[in-house]
Tab-separated table of C-alpha atoms in Angstrom:
chain	number	residue	atom	x	y	z
A	269	MET	CA	31.391	-95.871	53.290
A	270	CYS	CA	32.443	-99.081	55.120
A	271	SER	CA	32.128	-100.297	58.761
A	272	SER	CA	33.318	-103.411	60.611
A	273	ASP	CA	32.797	-105.020	64.027
A	274	LEU	CA	35.273	-106.716	66.405
A	275	ALA	CA	34.646	-110.077	64.798
A	276	GLY	CA	35.789	-108.768	61.458
A	277	ASN	CA	32.368	-108.539	59.858
A	278	VAL	CA	32.268	-105.783	57.257
A	279	ASP	CA	29.410	-103.963	55.609
A	280	SER	CA	29.212	-100.916	53.363
A	281	CYS	CA	26.754	-98.389	52.051
A	282	MET	CA	26.845	-95.491	49.609
A	283	ALA	CA	26.238	-91.865	50.651
A	284	HIS	CA	25.622	-88.946	48.292
A	285	LEU	CA	27.194	-85.600	49.273
A	286	ASN	CA	25.706	-82.389	47.896
A	287	VAL	CA	28.408	-79.690	47.760
A	288	VAL	CA	26.898	-76.204	47.888
A	289	ASP	CA	28.584	-72.840	47.274
A	290	ASN	CA	26.821	-70.342	49.525
A	291	LEU	CA	29.568	-67.730	49.568
A	292	PRO	CA	28.703	-64.762	47.341
A	293	PRO	CA	31.390	-62.995	45.315
A	294	VAL	CA	33.039	-59.848	46.612
A	295	ALA	CA	32.555	-56.769	44.435
A	296	ILE	CA	35.323	-54.176	44.657
A	297	CYS	CA	34.976	-50.917	42.699
A	298	ARG	CA	37.282	-48.144	41.659
A	299	ASN	CA	36.379	-44.603	40.600
A	300	ASP	CA	37.134	-43.282	37.135
A	301	THR	CA	37.094	-40.104	35.048
A	302	ILE	CA	35.767	-40.010	31.489
A	303	TYR	CA	35.526	-37.225	28.918
A	304	ILE	CA	32.764	-35.988	26.637
A	305	ASP	CA	33.760	-36.505	23.000
A	306	GLU	CA	33.113	-34.288	19.969
A	307	ASN	CA	29.654	-35.856	19.611
A	308	GLY	CA	28.645	-35.056	23.198
A	309	HIS	CA	28.931	-38.622	24.485
A	310	ALA	CA	31.088	-40.620	26.894
A	311	SER	CA	30.990	-44.229	28.051
A	312	VAL	CA	32.452	-46.547	30.660
A	313	THR	CA	33.051	-50.309	30.816
A	314	THR	CA	32.988	-52.858	33.630
A	315	ALA	CA	36.759	-53.220	33.272
A	316	GLN	CA	37.199	-49.542	34.093
A	317	LEU	CA	35.205	-49.748	37.325
A	318	ASN	CA	36.119	-53.248	38.491
A	319	LYS	CA	39.143	-53.039	40.769
A	320	ALA	CA	39.645	-56.564	42.106
A	321	SER	CA	36.294	-58.297	42.444
A	322	TRP	CA	36.633	-62.023	43.249
A	323	ASP	CA	34.753	-65.210	44.071
A	324	ASN	CA	35.822	-68.401	45.865
A	325	CYS	CA	34.754	-70.420	42.832
A	326	ALA	CA	34.381	-68.336	39.687
A	327	ILE	CA	32.763	-65.092	38.556
A	328	ASP	CA	30.219	-65.581	35.809
A	329	THR	CA	28.972	-62.082	34.996
A	330	MET	CA	29.632	-58.417	35.796
A	331	TYR	CA	27.455	-55.533	34.689
A	332	LEU	CA	26.940	-51.824	35.381
A	333	SER	CA	23.810	-49.885	36.228
A	334	ARG	CA	24.670	-47.571	33.313
A	335	TYR	CA	27.295	-47.321	30.604
A	336	ASP	CA	26.532	-44.172	28.602
A	337	PHE	CA	26.719	-40.488	29.513
A	338	ASP	CA	26.187	-37.144	27.792
A	339	CYS	CA	26.500	-33.411	28.455
A	340	ALA	CA	23.749	-33.505	31.081
A	341	ASP	CA	25.897	-35.862	33.190
A	342	VAL	CA	28.953	-33.615	33.500
A	343	GLY	CA	30.046	-33.889	37.121
A	344	VAL	CA	30.104	-36.843	39.524
A	345	ASN	CA	27.786	-39.811	38.878
A	346	LYS	CA	27.172	-42.940	40.965
A	347	VAL	CA	27.375	-46.208	39.011
A	348	THR	CA	26.651	-49.634	40.536
A	349	LEU	CA	28.818	-52.614	39.584
A	350	THR	CA	27.063	-55.968	40.133
A	351	VAL	CA	29.098	-59.198	40.268
A	352	ILE	CA	27.406	-62.631	39.835
A	353	ASP	CA	29.115	-65.986	40.322
A	354	LYS	CA	28.313	-69.252	38.504
A	355	TYR	CA	25.800	-70.200	41.208
A	356	ASN	CA	23.892	-66.904	40.825
A	357	LEU	CA	25.169	-65.461	44.069
A	358	ARG	CA	25.836	-61.757	43.741
A	359	ASP	CA	27.359	-58.680	45.324
A	360	SER	CA	27.582	-55.048	44.265
A	361	CYS	CA	29.564	-51.880	44.910
A	362	VAL	CA	29.238	-48.240	43.877
A	363	ALA	CA	31.838	-46.357	41.832
A	364	LEU	CA	32.012	-42.604	41.272
A	365	VAL	CA	32.292	-41.715	37.594
A	366	THR	CA	33.376	-38.136	36.951
A	367	VAL	CA	32.295	-36.867	33.526
A	368	LEU	CA	34.260	-33.898	32.159
A	369	ASP	CA	33.720	-31.615	29.167
A	370	THR	CA	37.084	-30.205	28.107
A	371	ILE	CA	36.319	-29.452	24.455
A	372	GLY	CA	36.228	-25.717	23.821
A	373	PRO	CA	33.583	-24.039	21.662
A	374	TYR	CA	34.060	-23.048	18.033
A	375	VAL	CA	33.579	-19.381	17.109
A	376	THR	CA	34.245	-17.360	13.951
A	377	CYS	CA	34.366	-13.592	13.436
A	378	ARG	CA	33.569	-11.344	10.534
A	379	ASP	CA	36.667	-10.588	8.479
A	380	SER	CA	36.550	-6.806	8.792
A	381	VAL	CA	34.370	-4.275	10.571
A	382	VAL	CA	34.269	-0.489	10.192
A	383	ILE	CA	32.840	1.750	12.915
A	384	GLN	CA	32.789	5.455	13.710
A	385	LEU	CA	33.056	7.049	17.120
A	386	ASP	CA	30.017	8.991	18.292
A	387	GLU	CA	29.790	12.708	19.131
A	388	ASN	CA	31.434	11.977	22.474
A	389	ALA	CA	34.346	10.225	20.752
A	390	GLN	CA	33.215	6.872	22.172
A	391	TYR	CA	31.743	3.641	20.856
A	392	THR	CA	30.504	0.467	22.528
A	393	ILE	CA	30.940	-2.425	20.140
A	394	GLN	CA	28.368	-5.224	20.300
A	395	VAL	CA	28.759	-8.976	19.870
A	396	ASN	CA	26.540	-9.080	16.773
A	397	GLU	CA	28.860	-6.650	14.961
A	398	LEU	CA	31.705	-9.182	15.058
A	399	PHE	CA	29.809	-12.477	15.285
A	400	GLU	CA	29.667	-14.834	12.325
A	401	SER	CA	29.036	-18.286	13.838
A	402	SER	CA	29.575	-20.411	16.944
A	403	TYR	CA	29.056	-23.996	18.068
A	404	ASP	CA	29.657	-26.157	21.114
A	405	VAL	CA	28.674	-29.777	21.590
A	406	CYS	CA	27.176	-29.043	25.014
A	407	GLY	CA	25.984	-25.496	24.279
A	408	ILE	CA	27.235	-21.905	24.284
A	409	ASP	CA	26.635	-19.969	27.491
A	410	THR	CA	28.178	-16.545	26.838
A	411	LEU	CA	29.579	-14.415	24.018
A	412	PHE	CA	31.482	-11.197	24.714
A	413	VAL	CA	33.949	-8.843	23.020
A	414	GLU	CA	37.261	-7.520	24.289
A	415	PRO	CA	37.873	-4.581	24.320
A	416	ARG	CA	34.263	-3.422	24.256
A	417	GLU	CA	34.566	0.307	24.996
A	418	LEU	CA	36.388	2.207	22.243
A	419	ASP	CA	37.629	5.794	22.103
A	420	CYS	CA	40.168	8.003	20.337
A	421	ASP	CA	43.025	5.762	21.435
A	422	HIS	CA	41.624	3.065	19.163
A	423	ILE	CA	41.333	5.170	15.995
A	424	GLY	CA	42.834	3.295	13.082
A	425	LYS	CA	42.927	-0.498	12.923
A	426	THR	CA	42.344	-2.378	16.169
A	427	VAL	CA	42.188	-6.139	16.729
A	428	ILE	CA	39.143	-7.057	18.817
A	429	LYS	CA	38.478	-10.522	20.222
A	430	LEU	CA	35.103	-12.221	20.305
A	431	TRP	CA	35.032	-14.774	23.142
A	432	ALA	CA	32.726	-17.790	23.377
A	433	VAL	CA	32.262	-19.616	26.689
A	434	ASP	CA	30.379	-22.916	26.834
A	435	VAL	CA	28.079	-24.133	29.606
A	436	HIS	CA	30.970	-25.872	31.372
A	437	GLY	CA	33.388	-22.934	31.302
A	438	ASP	CA	35.509	-23.939	28.310
A	439	SER	CA	36.353	-20.942	26.133
A	440	ALA	CA	37.746	-19.961	22.746
A	441	TYR	CA	38.008	-16.743	20.745
A	442	CYS	CA	38.348	-15.368	17.253
A	443	GLU	CA	39.773	-12.019	16.168
A	444	SER	CA	38.376	-9.327	13.903
A	445	LEU	CA	40.314	-6.395	12.496
A	446	VAL	CA	38.165	-3.350	13.225
A	447	THR	CA	38.737	-0.033	11.473
A	448	ILE	CA	37.776	2.857	13.754
A	449	HIS	CA	37.143	6.389	12.502
A	450	GLY	CA	36.784	9.536	14.557
A	451	ASN	CA	33.553	11.478	14.098
A	452	ILE	CA	34.502	15.112	14.846
A	453	ALA	CA	36.889	17.207	12.804
A	454	PRO	CA	39.577	19.023	14.785
A	455	THR	CA	38.937	22.650	15.750
A	456	VAL	CA	41.386	25.098	14.211
A	457	VAL	CA	41.707	28.645	15.587
A	458	ASP	CA	43.252	31.478	13.600
A	459	ASP	CA	46.652	32.606	14.807
A	460	SER	CA	48.120	36.105	14.806
A	461	ALA	CA	51.095	38.003	16.203
A	462	ARG	CA	52.561	41.492	16.063
A	463	THR	CA	56.090	42.416	15.149
A	464	ALA	CA	58.047	45.305	13.747
A	465	GLN	CA	58.698	45.540	10.045
A	466	ASN	CA	61.267	43.043	8.794
A	467	ILE	CA	61.522	41.401	12.244
A	468	PRO	CA	60.590	37.681	12.140
A	469	VAL	CA	58.281	36.277	14.771
A	470	LEU	CA	57.724	32.639	15.791
A	471	ILE	CA	54.066	31.579	15.931
A	472	ASP	CA	52.970	28.235	17.424
A	473	ILE	CA	50.137	27.582	15.012
A	474	VAL	CA	48.822	24.434	16.701
A	475	SER	CA	48.957	25.394	20.369
A	476	ASN	CA	45.372	26.693	20.390
A	477	ASP	CA	43.953	24.039	18.055
A	478	PHE	CA	42.300	20.965	19.570
A	479	ASP	CA	40.614	17.712	18.760
A	480	GLU	CA	38.207	15.763	20.940
């Protein structure tokens, strides 16, 4: 720095300027959706949640409050993104991370099942009669069969489904071929009719027979 007077005398000195960055970065988040994988895990990166964070000089580091998720996190989760510039000034924002489980359960049925209707010509089939195995990465919530109530209309071979529903509502089914027998023999009543000698008569031999 130099200075002079009216007579033309000049003198100078040196000044030291300390330039300081006191403006923190600006953290800008975006929400994201991630999916549980076949091992029950999901993860997110800073790139997924950083929308357009910036700094007047330069960003040095970005990190998240959490990166990993599992079945217990299905739903909406708050994740903090922290942005730090090269002078250790920082800002943060909060992103909403939605974790979804869309993988259906695995269920297998017994190959063949044989049942017999009861004395009322009915049968309620149970899950354990068809069930062979099941698995879901987040857990099975419900098993049920369809149809469950059987009657004479089902006598013969009927395909019955065993449904598995996991804890997040995903479902799958297997099928079992069920052979259904009736349990009561039909009732046969003797038939008779009167006619004159050598005159034929028509007798409906099944009209008074019945089966439950």
